[in-house]
mmCIF file of C-alpha atoms in Angstrom:
data_model
loop_
_atom_site.group_PDB
_atom_site.id
_atom_site.type_symbol
_atom_site.label_atom_id
_atom_site.label_comp_id
_atom_site.label_asym_id
_atom_site.label_seq_id
_atom_site.Cartn_x
_atom_site.Cartn_y
_atom_site.Cartn_z
ATOM 1 C CA MET A 1 0.000 0.000 0.000
ATOM 2 C CA SER A 2 1.795 3.121 -1.210
ATOM 3 C CA ARG A 3 -0.720 5.639 0.099
ATOM 4 C CA VAL A 4 -0.547 7.028 3.643
ATOM 5 C CA PHE A 5 -3.883 7.308 5.463
ATOM 6 C CA THR A 6 -5.123 9.358 8.392
ATOM 7 C CA GLU A 7 -8.056 8.492 10.645
ATOM 8 C CA ASP A 8 -9.947 11.474 9.243
ATOM 9 C CA GLU A 9 -9.478 10.196 5.692
ATOM 10 C CA LEU A 10 -10.751 6.765 6.651
ATOM 11 C CA ASN A 11 -13.820 8.262 8.319
ATOM 12 C CA ALA A 12 -14.387 10.432 5.262
ATOM 13 C CA LEU A 13 -14.229 7.362 3.022
ATOM 14 C CA ILE A 14 -16.844 5.629 5.173
ATOM 15 C CA SER A 15 -19.218 8.572 5.282
ATOM 16 C CA CYS A 16 -18.785 10.155 1.860
ATOM 17 C CA PRO A 17 -21.976 10.069 -0.265
ATOM 18 C CA LYS A 18 -22.055 6.977 -2.441
ATOM 19 C CA GLN A 19 -24.034 5.724 -5.391
ATOM 20 C CA ILE A 20 -24.703 2.242 -6.649
ATOM 21 C CA GLU A 21 -22.601 1.103 -9.598
ATOM 22 C CA ASP A 22 -23.642 -2.565 -9.670
ATOM 23 C CA PRO A 23 -26.791 -3.195 -7.644
ATOM 24 C CA PRO A 24 -27.296 -6.147 -5.307
ATOM 25 C CA ARG A 25 -29.609 -9.026 -6.181
ATOM 26 C CA ARG A 26 -33.207 -8.511 -5.198
ATOM 27 C CA GLU A 27 -32.902 -11.353 -2.715
ATOM 28 C CA MET A 28 -29.908 -12.790 -0.957
ATOM 29 C CA ARG A 29 -28.774 -16.029 -2.548
ATOM 30 C CA THR A 30 -28.009 -19.146 -0.572
ATOM 31 C CA GLU A 31 -24.553 -20.669 -0.818
ATOM 32 C CA GLY A 32 -23.609 -23.497 1.500
ATOM 33 C CA LYS A 33 -24.569 -22.453 5.010
ATOM 34 C CA MET A 34 -24.885 -18.739 4.300
ATOM 35 C CA LYS A 35 -26.967 -16.143 2.548
ATOM 36 C CA ARG A 36 -25.046 -13.567 0.581
ATOM 37 C CA ASN A 37 -25.356 -10.473 -1.513
ATOM 38 C CA GLU A 38 -22.950 -7.971 -3.043
ATOM 39 C CA MET A 39 -22.943 -4.575 -4.674
ATOM 40 C CA THR A 40 -20.343 -2.145 -5.951
ATOM 41 C CA LEU A 41 -20.463 1.549 -5.180
ATOM 42 C CA ARG A 42 -18.753 4.702 -6.278
ATOM 43 C CA SER A 43 -18.424 7.904 -4.337
ATOM 44 C CA SER A 44 -20.880 10.488 -5.628
ATOM 45 C CA ASN A 45 -17.993 12.646 -6.804
ATOM 46 C CA GLY A 46 -16.814 9.686 -8.881
ATOM 47 C CA SER A 47 -13.330 9.496 -7.442
ATOM 48 C CA GLU A 48 -13.479 6.478 -5.132
ATOM 49 C CA ALA A 49 -14.619 2.886 -5.609
ATOM 50 C CA PHE A 50 -16.102 0.523 -3.035
ATOM 51 C CA ARG A 51 -17.501 -2.958 -2.725
ATOM 52 C CA VAL A 52 -20.152 -4.054 -0.244
ATOM 53 C CA PHE A 53 -20.774 -7.574 1.008
ATOM 54 C CA LEU A 54 -23.781 -8.743 2.993
ATOM 55 C CA ARG A 55 -23.575 -12.129 4.705
ATOM 56 C CA GLN A 56 -25.779 -14.004 7.124
ATOM 57 C CA SER A 57 -25.457 -17.509 8.499
ATOM 58 C CA LEU A 58 -28.335 -19.800 7.579
ATOM 59 C CA GLU A 59 -28.135 -21.663 10.857
ATOM 60 C CA PHE A 60 -27.496 -18.773 13.240
ATOM 61 C CA ALA A 61 -29.397 -15.649 12.195
ATOM 62 C CA GLU A 62 -27.476 -13.557 14.718
ATOM 63 C CA ASN A 63 -24.205 -14.357 12.914
ATOM 64 C CA PHE A 64 -23.851 -11.840 10.092
ATOM 65 C CA SER A 65 -21.417 -9.367 8.658
ATOM 66 C CA LEU A 66 -22.042 -6.307 6.497
ATOM 67 C CA GLY A 67 -18.861 -4.860 5.083
ATOM 68 C CA LEU A 68 -17.655 -1.850 3.121
ATOM 69 C CA ILE A 69 -14.487 -2.586 1.178
ATOM 70 C CA TYR A 70 -12.427 0.259 -0.187
ATOM 71 C CA VAL A 71 -10.916 -0.400 -3.609
ATOM 72 C CA PRO A 72 -8.178 2.189 -4.161
ATOM 73 C CA VAL A 73 -7.868 3.208 -7.783
ATOM 74 C CA GLY A 74 -4.567 2.028 -9.257
ATOM 75 C CA ASP A 75 -3.428 0.335 -6.040
ATOM 76 C CA PRO A 76 -3.543 -3.432 -5.653
ATOM 77 C CA GLY A 77 -4.557 -3.471 -1.975
ATOM 78 C CA SER A 78 -8.261 -3.313 -1.096
ATOM 79 C CA PHE A 79 -9.372 -3.467 2.530
ATOM 80 C CA ALA A 80 -12.482 -3.382 4.702
ATOM 81 C CA LEU A 81 -13.139 0.101 6.042
ATOM 82 C CA LEU A 82 -16.095 -1.033 8.100
ATOM 83 C CA ARG A 83 -17.819 -4.249 9.103
ATOM 84 C CA CYS A 84 -21.021 -4.391 11.116
ATOM 85 C CA ASN A 85 -20.940 -7.771 12.766
ATOM 86 C CA GLY A 86 -23.528 -9.827 14.528
ATOM 87 C CA GLN A 87 -23.409 -11.626 17.794
ATOM 88 C CA HIS A 88 -20.990 -14.410 17.023
ATOM 89 C CA GLY A 89 -18.369 -15.647 19.506
ATOM 90 C CA GLY A 90 -16.220 -13.347 21.565
ATOM 91 C CA THR A 91 -13.410 -11.127 20.439
ATOM 92 C CA VAL A 92 -9.858 -10.664 21.587
ATOM 93 C CA SER A 93 -10.911 -7.771 23.858
ATOM 94 C CA GLN A 94 -13.915 -9.588 25.351
ATOM 95 C CA PRO A 95 -13.458 -13.289 24.692
ATOM 96 C CA HIS A 96 -16.216 -14.464 26.999
ATOM 97 C CA HIS A 97 -19.027 -12.291 25.689
ATOM 98 C CA ALA A 98 -20.872 -12.484 22.396
ATOM 99 C CA TYR A 99 -22.035 -9.022 21.410
ATOM 100 C CA TYR A 100 -22.925 -7.012 18.328
ATOM 101 C CA HIS A 101 -19.854 -5.120 17.246
ATOM 102 C CA ILE A 102 -18.293 -3.001 14.541
ATOM 103 C CA HIS A 103 -14.846 -3.474 13.018
ATOM 104 C CA LYS A 104 -12.955 -0.529 11.632
ATOM 105 C CA CYS A 105 -9.451 -0.341 10.282
ATOM 106 C CA ILE A 106 -6.794 1.783 11.915
ATOM 107 C CA ALA A 107 -4.797 4.303 9.889
ATOM 108 C CA ASP A 108 -1.495 3.381 11.553
ATOM 109 C CA ASP A 109 -2.167 -0.290 10.798
ATOM 110 C CA LEU A 110 -2.775 0.429 7.129
ATOM 111 C CA ASN A 111 0.327 2.569 6.924
ATOM 112 C CA ASP A 112 2.265 -0.355 8.419
ATOM 113 C CA GLY A 113 0.805 -2.705 5.810
ATOM 114 C CA ILE A 114 -1.784 -4.353 8.097
ATOM 115 C CA LEU A 115 -5.065 -4.535 6.199
ATOM 116 C CA GLU A 116 -7.182 -6.196 8.914
ATOM 117 C CA SER A 117 -9.858 -4.057 10.543
ATOM 118 C CA ARG A 118 -8.690 -4.532 14.116
ATOM 119 C CA ARG A 119 -10.547 -1.754 15.908
ATOM 120 C CA ILE A 120 -13.556 -3.421 17.523
ATOM 121 C CA GLU A 121 -16.353 -1.346 19.011
ATOM 122 C CA GLN A 122 -19.257 -2.892 20.854
ATOM 123 C CA THR A 123 -22.556 -1.459 19.656
ATOM 124 C CA THR A 124 -26.147 -1.284 20.756
ATOM 125 C CA ALA A 125 -27.147 0.452 17.528
ATOM 126 C CA TYR A 126 -28.657 -2.766 16.189
ATOM 127 C CA ALA A 127 -29.759 -6.130 17.492
ATOM 128 C CA SER A 128 -30.627 -8.033 14.323
ATOM 129 C CA TYR A 129 -29.480 -8.404 10.736
ATOM 130 C CA PHE A 130 -32.119 -6.067 9.425
ATOM 131 C CA GLU A 131 -31.445 -3.338 11.962
ATOM 132 C CA ALA A 132 -27.751 -3.697 11.183
ATOM 133 C CA LEU A 133 -28.431 -3.307 7.445
ATOM 134 C CA TYR A 134 -30.377 -0.128 8.054
ATOM 135 C CA TYR A 135 -27.630 1.215 10.287
ATOM 136 C CA PHE A 136 -24.898 0.181 7.846
ATOM 137 C CA LEU A 137 -26.545 1.852 4.838
ATOM 138 C CA ASP A 138 -26.918 5.010 6.878
ATOM 139 C CA MET A 139 -23.289 4.909 8.026
ATOM 140 C CA ILE A 140 -21.907 4.495 4.526
ATOM 141 C CA ASN A 141 -24.188 7.245 3.243
ATOM 142 C CA LEU A 142 -25.665 5.331 0.337
ATOM 143 C CA GLU A 143 -27.829 7.677 -1.692
ATOM 144 C CA ASN A 144 -31.273 6.388 -2.658
ATOM 145 C CA ALA A 145 -30.926 3.354 -0.414
ATOM 146 C CA GLU A 146 -34.722 3.178 -0.301
ATOM 147 C CA LYS A 147 -34.781 2.474 -4.040
ATOM 148 C CA ILE A 148 -32.322 -0.386 -3.743
ATOM 149 C CA PHE A 149 -33.743 -1.769 -0.536
ATOM 150 C CA PRO A 150 -37.412 -0.838 -0.900
ATOM 151 C CA GLY A 151 -39.448 -0.600 2.276
ATOM 152 C CA ILE A 152 -36.408 -0.823 4.493
ATOM 153 C CA ARG A 153 -37.838 1.543 7.100
ATOM 154 C CA GLN A 154 -41.213 -0.170 7.172
ATOM 155 C CA ARG A 155 -39.663 -3.600 7.411
ATOM 156 C CA LEU A 156 -37.506 -2.400 10.244
ATOM 157 C CA LEU A 157 -40.603 -1.451 12.176
ATOM 158 C CA PHE A 158 -43.018 -4.210 11.302
ATOM 159 C CA ASP A 159 -41.263 -7.217 9.819
ATOM 160 C CA ASP A 160 -39.899 -10.042 11.921
ATOM 161 C CA ASP A 161 -38.091 -11.672 9.022
ATOM 162 C CA GLN A 162 -34.407 -11.032 9.661
ATOM 163 C CA THR A 163 -33.196 -12.688 6.498
ATOM 164 C CA LEU A 164 -34.611 -10.374 3.844
ATOM 165 C CA THR A 165 -32.298 -8.737 1.344
ATOM 166 C CA MET B 1 5.181 -22.082 39.179
ATOM 167 C CA ASN B 2 7.115 -23.443 36.216
ATOM 168 C CA VAL B 3 6.276 -22.810 32.577
ATOM 169 C CA THR B 4 4.418 -26.115 32.252
ATOM 170 C CA ASP B 5 2.198 -25.231 35.208
ATOM 171 C CA LEU B 6 1.725 -21.744 33.820
ATOM 172 C CA LEU B 7 0.572 -23.106 30.467
ATOM 173 C CA LYS B 8 -1.691 -25.671 32.105
ATOM 174 C CA GLU B 9 -3.303 -23.031 34.243
ATOM 175 C CA GLN B 10 -3.694 -20.528 31.423
ATOM 176 C CA PHE B 11 -5.142 -23.031 28.954
ATOM 177 C CA ASN B 12 -7.552 -24.424 31.510
ATOM 178 C CA SER B 13 -8.891 -21.108 32.672
ATOM 179 C CA HIS B 14 -9.332 -19.766 29.171
ATOM 180 C CA VAL B 15 -11.600 -22.457 27.858
ATOM 181 C CA ALA B 16 -15.357 -22.444 28.260
ATOM 182 C CA LEU B 17 -18.402 -23.773 26.462
ATOM 183 C CA ARG B 18 -21.537 -21.807 25.720
ATOM 184 C CA GLU B 19 -24.785 -23.301 24.467
ATOM 185 C CA LYS B 20 -25.348 -21.744 21.048
ATOM 186 C CA ARG B 21 -28.405 -23.829 20.234
ATOM 187 C CA PRO B 22 -29.832 -26.969 21.792
ATOM 188 C CA GLY B 23 -27.233 -29.641 20.981
ATOM 189 C CA VAL B 24 -24.643 -27.131 19.787
ATOM 190 C CA LEU B 25 -21.949 -25.914 22.167
ATOM 191 C CA GLN B 26 -19.701 -23.036 21.143
ATOM 192 C CA LEU B 27 -16.116 -23.181 22.311
ATOM 193 C CA VAL B 28 -14.799 -20.023 23.943
ATOM 194 C CA ALA B 29 -11.019 -20.286 23.707
ATOM 195 C CA PRO B 30 -8.114 -17.908 23.005
ATOM 196 C CA LEU B 31 -8.043 -18.730 19.312
ATOM 197 C CA PHE B 32 -8.500 -15.599 17.230
ATOM 198 C CA HIS B 33 -8.520 -14.390 13.645
ATOM 199 C CA GLU B 34 -6.176 -11.520 12.760
ATOM 200 C CA ASP B 35 -8.971 -8.970 13.160
ATOM 201 C CA GLY B 36 -9.603 -10.035 16.767
ATOM 202 C CA ASP B 37 -12.730 -12.138 16.192
ATOM 203 C CA MET B 38 -12.727 -15.494 17.881
ATOM 204 C CA ILE B 39 -12.487 -18.529 15.608
ATOM 205 C CA ASP B 40 -15.901 -20.166 15.379
ATOM 206 C CA LEU B 41 -15.635 -23.650 16.843
ATOM 207 C CA PHE B 42 -18.603 -25.751 17.874
ATOM 208 C CA LEU B 43 -19.091 -29.145 19.430
ATOM 209 C CA ASP B 44 -22.283 -30.869 18.334
ATOM 210 C CA LEU B 45 -23.216 -32.528 21.612
ATOM 211 C CA PRO B 46 -26.559 -33.027 23.317
ATOM 212 C CA SER B 47 -25.287 -31.185 26.389
ATOM 213 C CA GLU B 48 -22.178 -30.759 28.473
ATOM 214 C CA THR B 49 -22.491 -34.204 29.991
ATOM 215 C CA ALA B 50 -19.913 -36.864 30.701
ATOM 216 C CA VAL B 51 -18.565 -38.629 27.595
ATOM 217 C CA GLU B 52 -16.710 -41.906 27.353
ATOM 218 C CA SER B 53 -13.181 -41.648 25.975
ATOM 219 C CA ASN B 54 -14.101 -43.648 22.878
ATOM 220 C CA ASN B 55 -17.247 -41.617 22.138
ATOM 221 C CA LYS B 56 -17.003 -39.628 18.925
ATOM 222 C CA ILE B 57 -17.279 -35.850 19.203
ATOM 223 C CA ARG B 58 -18.180 -33.752 16.194
ATOM 224 C CA ILE B 59 -16.130 -30.541 15.910
ATOM 225 C CA THR B 60 -17.635 -28.172 13.349
ATOM 226 C CA ASP B 61 -17.754 -24.549 12.240
ATOM 227 C CA HIS B 62 -21.403 -24.635 11.032
ATOM 228 C CA GLY B 63 -20.291 -22.991 7.794
ATOM 229 C CA LEU B 64 -18.899 -19.831 9.354
ATOM 230 C CA THR B 65 -15.343 -20.266 8.019
ATOM 231 C CA LEU B 66 -16.377 -20.119 4.372
ATOM 232 C CA MET B 67 -18.757 -17.289 5.186
ATOM 233 C CA ARG B 68 -15.850 -15.316 6.626
ATOM 234 C CA LEU B 69 -13.585 -16.163 3.692
ATOM 235 C CA SER B 70 -16.265 -14.979 1.278
ATOM 236 C CA TYR B 71 -15.976 -11.396 2.565
ATOM 237 C CA SER B 72 -12.944 -10.998 0.335
ATOM 238 C CA PHE B 73 -12.377 -14.264 -1.533
ATOM 239 C CA ASP B 74 -14.472 -16.889 -3.289
ATOM 240 C CA ILE B 75 -13.515 -20.464 -4.064
ATOM 241 C CA ASP B 76 -14.795 -20.242 -7.617
ATOM 242 C CA THR B 77 -12.181 -21.826 -9.861
ATOM 243 C CA PRO B 78 -10.854 -25.391 -10.188
ATOM 244 C CA ASN B 79 -7.447 -24.290 -8.882
ATOM 245 C CA LYS B 80 -8.915 -22.665 -5.785
ATOM 246 C CA GLU B 81 -11.072 -25.759 -5.204
ATOM 247 C CA LYS B 82 -7.986 -27.894 -5.473
ATOM 248 C CA ILE B 83 -6.104 -25.858 -2.872
ATOM 249 C CA PHE B 84 -9.148 -25.796 -0.579
ATOM 250 C CA HIS B 85 -9.574 -29.570 -0.731
ATOM 251 C CA ARG B 86 -5.875 -30.082 -0.245
ATOM 252 C CA ILE B 87 -5.978 -28.064 2.985
ATOM 253 C CA LEU B 88 -8.980 -30.097 4.115
ATOM 254 C CA SER B 89 -7.452 -33.472 3.357
ATOM 255 C CA GLU B 90 -4.049 -32.599 4.808
ATOM 256 C CA ASN B 91 -5.766 -31.636 8.041
ATOM 257 C CA GLY B 92 -8.215 -34.534 8.102
ATOM 258 C CA ILE B 93 -11.244 -32.250 7.795
ATOM 259 C CA SER B 94 -14.364 -33.082 5.797
ATOM 260 C CA GLU B 95 -16.729 -30.591 4.218
ATOM 261 C CA ASN B 96 -20.463 -30.882 3.810
ATOM 262 C CA ASP B 97 -22.306 -28.110 1.951
ATOM 263 C CA GLY B 98 -19.946 -25.453 3.270
ATOM 264 C CA GLU B 99 -19.674 -26.823 6.779
ATOM 265 C CA LEU B 100 -16.269 -28.038 7.985
ATOM 266 C CA VAL B 101 -16.330 -31.087 10.237
ATOM 267 C CA LEU B 102 -13.826 -33.148 12.181
ATOM 268 C CA GLU B 103 -14.951 -36.156 14.200
ATOM 269 C CA VAL B 104 -12.588 -37.257 16.948
ATOM 270 C CA PRO B 105 -12.783 -39.661 19.860
ATOM 271 C CA ALA B 106 -13.377 -37.863 23.152
ATOM 272 C CA SER B 107 -9.861 -38.783 24.266
ATOM 273 C CA ALA B 108 -8.433 -36.778 21.324
ATOM 274 C CA LEU B 109 -10.647 -33.715 21.687
ATOM 275 C CA TYR B 110 -7.849 -31.292 22.581
ATOM 276 C CA PRO B 111 -5.513 -32.113 19.662
ATOM 277 C CA GLY B 112 -8.597 -32.326 17.458
ATOM 278 C CA LEU B 113 -9.589 -28.775 18.357
ATOM 279 C CA LEU B 114 -6.096 -27.472 17.655
ATOM 280 C CA GLN B 115 -5.999 -29.343 14.349
ATOM 281 C CA PHE B 116 -9.401 -27.966 13.388
ATOM 282 C CA SER B 117 -8.528 -24.382 14.321
ATOM 283 C CA GLN B 118 -5.315 -24.606 12.305
ATOM 284 C CA ALA B 119 -7.278 -25.771 9.278
ATOM 285 C CA VAL B 120 -9.725 -22.880 9.747
ATOM 286 C CA SER B 121 -6.812 -20.414 9.813
ATOM 287 C CA LYS B 122 -5.296 -21.898 6.677
ATOM 288 C CA ILE B 123 -8.596 -21.723 4.829
ATOM 289 C CA CYS B 124 -9.127 -18.120 5.914
ATOM 290 C CA ASN B 125 -5.628 -17.347 4.675
ATOM 291 C CA MET B 126 -6.672 -18.348 1.170
ATOM 292 C CA ARG B 127 -7.644 -14.685 0.915
ATOM 293 C CA TYR B 128 -3.975 -14.029 0.183
ATOM 294 C CA PHE B 129 -4.568 -15.718 -3.170
ATOM 295 C CA LYS B 130 -6.690 -12.746 -4.250
ATOM 296 C CA ARG B 131 -5.896 -11.689 -7.774
ATOM 297 C CA GLU B 132 -5.008 -8.203 -6.626
ATOM 298 C CA VAL B 133 -2.447 -9.609 -4.200
ATOM 299 C CA LEU B 134 -1.025 -12.034 -6.722
ATOM 300 C CA ALA B 135 -0.898 -9.282 -9.342
ATOM 301 C CA SER B 136 1.671 -7.498 -7.246
ATOM 302 C CA LEU B 137 3.789 -10.647 -7.506
ATOM 303 C CA PHE B 138 3.534 -10.711 -11.305
ATOM 304 C CA GLU B 139 6.556 -8.533 -11.969
ATOM 305 C CA GLU B 140 8.613 -10.362 -9.343
ATOM 306 C CA MET B 141 7.766 -13.735 -10.877
ATOM 307 C CA LEU B 142 8.517 -12.429 -14.367
ATOM 308 C CA THR B 143 11.854 -11.051 -13.193
ATOM 309 C CA SER B 144 12.743 -14.342 -11.547
ATOM 310 C CA PHE B 145 11.913 -16.276 -14.725
ATOM 311 C CA ILE B 146 13.893 -13.928 -16.968
ATOM 312 C CA GLN B 147 16.942 -13.976 -14.733
ATOM 313 C CA THR B 148 17.023 -17.734 -14.269
ATOM 314 C CA GLU B 149 15.698 -19.157 -17.538
ATOM 315 C CA LEU B 150 16.531 -16.502 -20.111
ATOM 316 C CA ALA B 151 20.046 -15.605 -18.967
ATOM 317 C CA ARG B 152 21.546 -16.725 -22.277
ATOM 318 C CA PHE B 153 19.585 -13.983 -24.040
ATOM 319 C CA LYS B 154 21.500 -11.371 -22.043
ATOM 320 C CA PRO B 155 18.613 -9.734 -20.144
ATOM 321 C CA ARG B 156 19.077 -6.146 -18.961
ATOM 322 C CA PRO B 157 16.451 -4.420 -16.822
ATOM 323 C CA ARG B 158 15.055 -0.884 -17.094
ATOM 324 C CA ILE B 159 16.450 0.254 -20.426
ATOM 325 C CA LEU B 160 16.071 3.717 -21.932
ATOM 326 C CA PRO B 161 16.268 3.185 -25.712
ATOM 327 C CA MET B 162 16.039 6.956 -26.175
ATOM 328 C CA PRO B 163 18.289 8.379 -23.436
ATOM 329 C CA ASP B 164 16.665 11.790 -23.600
ATOM 330 C CA ARG B 165 13.220 10.242 -23.022
ATOM 331 C CA ASP B 166 13.313 8.832 -19.490
ATOM 332 C CA ASP B 167 9.533 8.569 -19.589
ATOM 333 C CA LEU B 168 9.804 5.729 -22.115
ATOM 334 C CA GLU B 169 11.488 3.071 -20.033
ATOM 335 C CA VAL B 170 11.524 -0.533 -21.180
ATOM 336 C CA ASP B 171 11.189 -3.197 -18.479
ATOM 337 C CA TRP B 172 13.715 -5.606 -20.013
ATOM 338 C CA GLN B 173 15.963 -5.813 -23.007
ATOM 339 C CA LEU B 174 16.806 -9.262 -24.378
ATOM 340 C CA THR B 175 19.305 -9.844 -27.166
ATOM 341 C CA PRO B 176 18.576 -13.093 -29.002
ATOM 342 C CA ASN B 177 20.219 -11.822 -32.199
ATOM 343 C CA HIS B 178 21.683 -8.569 -33.479
ATOM 344 C CA LEU B 179 18.476 -6.646 -32.715
ATOM 345 C CA PRO B 180 17.471 -5.610 -29.197
ATOM 346 C CA LEU B 181 14.178 -7.122 -28.114
ATOM 347 C CA TYR B 182 12.279 -4.862 -25.733
ATOM 348 C CA LEU B 183 10.027 -6.630 -23.255
ATOM 349 C CA PHE B 184 7.109 -4.868 -21.546
ATOM 350 C CA ALA B 185 5.430 -6.324 -18.453
ATOM 351 C CA ILE B 186 1.724 -5.488 -18.753
ATOM 352 C CA ARG B 187 -0.102 -5.566 -15.441
ATOM 353 C CA ASP B 188 -2.994 -3.268 -16.299
ATOM 354 C CA ALA B 189 -4.335 -0.707 -18.764
ATOM 355 C CA SER B 190 -1.847 2.007 -17.802
ATOM 356 C CA HIS B 191 1.084 -0.339 -18.512
ATOM 357 C CA ALA B 192 -0.523 -1.350 -21.818
ATOM 358 C CA ARG B 193 -0.884 2.277 -22.870
ATOM 359 C CA LEU B 194 2.701 3.118 -21.907
ATOM 360 C CA ALA B 195 3.981 0.117 -23.883
ATOM 361 C CA THR B 196 1.916 1.210 -26.903
ATOM 362 C CA ILE B 197 3.190 4.774 -26.746
ATOM 363 C CA SER B 198 6.783 3.579 -26.277
ATOM 364 C CA CYS B 199 6.695 1.240 -29.270
ATOM 365 C CA LEU B 200 5.130 3.893 -31.508
ATOM 366 C CA GLU B 201 7.645 6.509 -30.407
ATOM 367 C CA PHE B 202 10.597 4.154 -30.975
ATOM 368 C CA GLN B 203 9.258 3.395 -34.452
ATOM 369 C CA ARG B 204 8.745 7.061 -35.196
ATOM 370 C CA ASN B 205 12.396 7.671 -34.292
ATOM 371 C CA HIS B 206 13.549 4.792 -36.541
ATOM 372 C CA LEU B 207 15.043 2.706 -33.737
ATOM 373 C CA LYS B 208 15.879 -0.846 -34.791
ATOM 374 C CA PHE B 209 14.232 -3.205 -32.323
ATOM 375 C CA LYS B 210 11.583 -5.814 -31.794
ATOM 376 C CA SER B 211 9.067 -5.770 -28.975
ATOM 377 C CA ILE B 212 7.148 -8.263 -26.886
ATOM 378 C CA SER B 213 4.530 -7.766 -24.225
ATOM 379 C CA VAL B 214 3.928 -10.207 -21.412
ATOM 380 C CA HIS B 215 0.485 -9.796 -19.891
ATOM 381 C CA GLU B 216 -0.452 -10.599 -16.340
ATOM 382 C CA ASP B 217 -3.909 -11.313 -17.758
ATOM 383 C CA ILE B 218 -4.807 -10.003 -21.203
ATOM 384 C CA ASP B 219 -8.529 -10.430 -20.472
ATOM 385 C CA LYS B 220 -8.335 -7.600 -17.945
ATOM 386 C CA LEU B 221 -7.691 -5.105 -20.730
ATOM 387 C CA SER B 222 -10.438 -3.382 -22.636
ATOM 388 C CA ARG B 223 -10.811 -4.206 -26.318
ATOM 389 C CA LYS B 224 -9.456 -0.781 -27.310
ATOM 390 C CA ASP B 225 -6.347 -1.161 -25.149
ATOM 391 C CA ARG B 226 -5.751 -4.645 -26.534
ATOM 392 C CA ASN B 227 -6.160 -3.456 -30.125
ATOM 393 C CA ARG B 228 -3.828 -0.483 -29.721
ATOM 394 C CA LEU B 229 -1.108 -2.638 -28.190
ATOM 395 C CA THR B 230 -1.559 -5.394 -30.777
ATOM 396 C CA ASN B 231 -1.055 -2.867 -33.575
ATOM 397 C CA ALA B 232 2.084 -1.408 -31.994
ATOM 398 C CA CYS B 233 3.833 -4.432 -30.532
ATOM 399 C CA ASP B 234 5.455 -7.308 -32.463
ATOM 400 C CA LYS B 235 4.549 -10.210 -30.175
ATOM 401 C CA GLN B 236 2.352 -10.721 -27.139
ATOM 402 C CA PHE B 237 2.080 -13.436 -24.506
ATOM 403 C CA THR B 238 -1.374 -13.511 -22.973
ATOM 404 C CA SER B 239 -0.226 -14.569 -19.503
ATOM 405 C CA LEU B 240 2.872 -15.265 -17.483
ATOM 406 C CA ASP B 241 2.222 -18.999 -17.786
ATOM 407 C CA GLU B 242 2.078 -18.649 -21.559
ATOM 408 C CA PHE B 243 5.373 -16.749 -21.515
ATOM 409 C CA ARG B 244 7.015 -19.355 -19.289
ATOM 410 C CA GLN B 245 5.968 -22.138 -21.647
ATOM 411 C CA ASN B 246 6.791 -20.495 -24.954
ATOM 412 C CA ALA B 247 9.398 -17.800 -24.385
ATOM 413 C CA ILE B 248 12.424 -19.992 -25.017
ATOM 414 C CA PRO B 249 11.215 -21.544 -28.317
ATOM 415 C CA TYR B 250 10.180 -18.085 -29.483
ATOM 416 C CA LEU B 251 13.538 -16.527 -28.598
ATOM 417 C CA GLU B 252 15.386 -19.459 -30.194
ATOM 418 C CA ARG B 253 13.457 -18.855 -33.429
ATOM 419 C CA GLU B 254 14.394 -15.184 -33.213
ATOM 420 C CA ALA B 255 18.033 -16.124 -32.699
ATOM 421 C CA ALA B 256 18.134 -18.516 -35.654
#
């Protein structure tokens, strides 16, 4: 990774307005023991490229991960800026507790060539896949998210199905 | 307390089981992925009851390893499948519809768990086979091949055929006969365009040379980039593998 990052730049990449380049499938597709979906995004100013993955375990609905991958133009190293994770096993900071948490990468790590998103923050912002999706789309500032994920607000309020989209 | 006691104490006090679902116990142990998430290990047991030493215990990941890998890497080619199945077989793991499983007798649970977690780590590390990571190795692998296998063609790196034009650098010069043969390593569209411009400029200045391009993957280029380079360059190899297989016969024909 030739570029040097700051924390502010990473936060700006997460929150900059984004538009869909390749939309996700209408429904998540099943593969093995998971449901999955993908989409590619571009910053609204056209300068930055991103990839989004949406994953949910078929057997454990509380195990999911929604990630925003940054794809630097002209640089071979892509990395996850943000991952909203479900309530899987523990983490290195709290091994004995399963909790909803968010992974973010650390600028110093990236500048040292470490591409793993090692900053882990416990969150109470969501408590299900669908709430996490709503939160995630808001965090990454996806424009017209309602068009791509129609009825997301209504489903959040009234729908029990945690495996949609 | 000696080191053995220390390890015994630390391992013992850092292992716990949590009921994930009825009949599924999740292992809480200090086994972590690089991002700090705990490795997902489960024991499919009715409950945490006494087991006989010869009872079989099913260690499984319930499909979460391949889900994690899929964040950045998919096993979607025969070669990747081959590597995946090799890791599984070398670690005694079976796979059923995306779920990794190891059955061990109760007496071998501890080594079984370590073996399983190692296999999980290796599978997760398949993400290093991402094209974008391997692409950065392309030039290194090309260099290694040229230096070891093409030494008799007198390879010289980073040549400036027009000394006053340091923007038109050639990656390698080979000399199979009296004419210099300029080799361009093409990793992406920008390299393809630079090679095209260089060849055209050398021709315009009446340099005597031949040119070859070695692509990391020609299919990554747009049709226009491919066409421009094809019109400017004398010979192209569509991939590094292709170059490795056919470079020597080609250069021998040039030398004849």
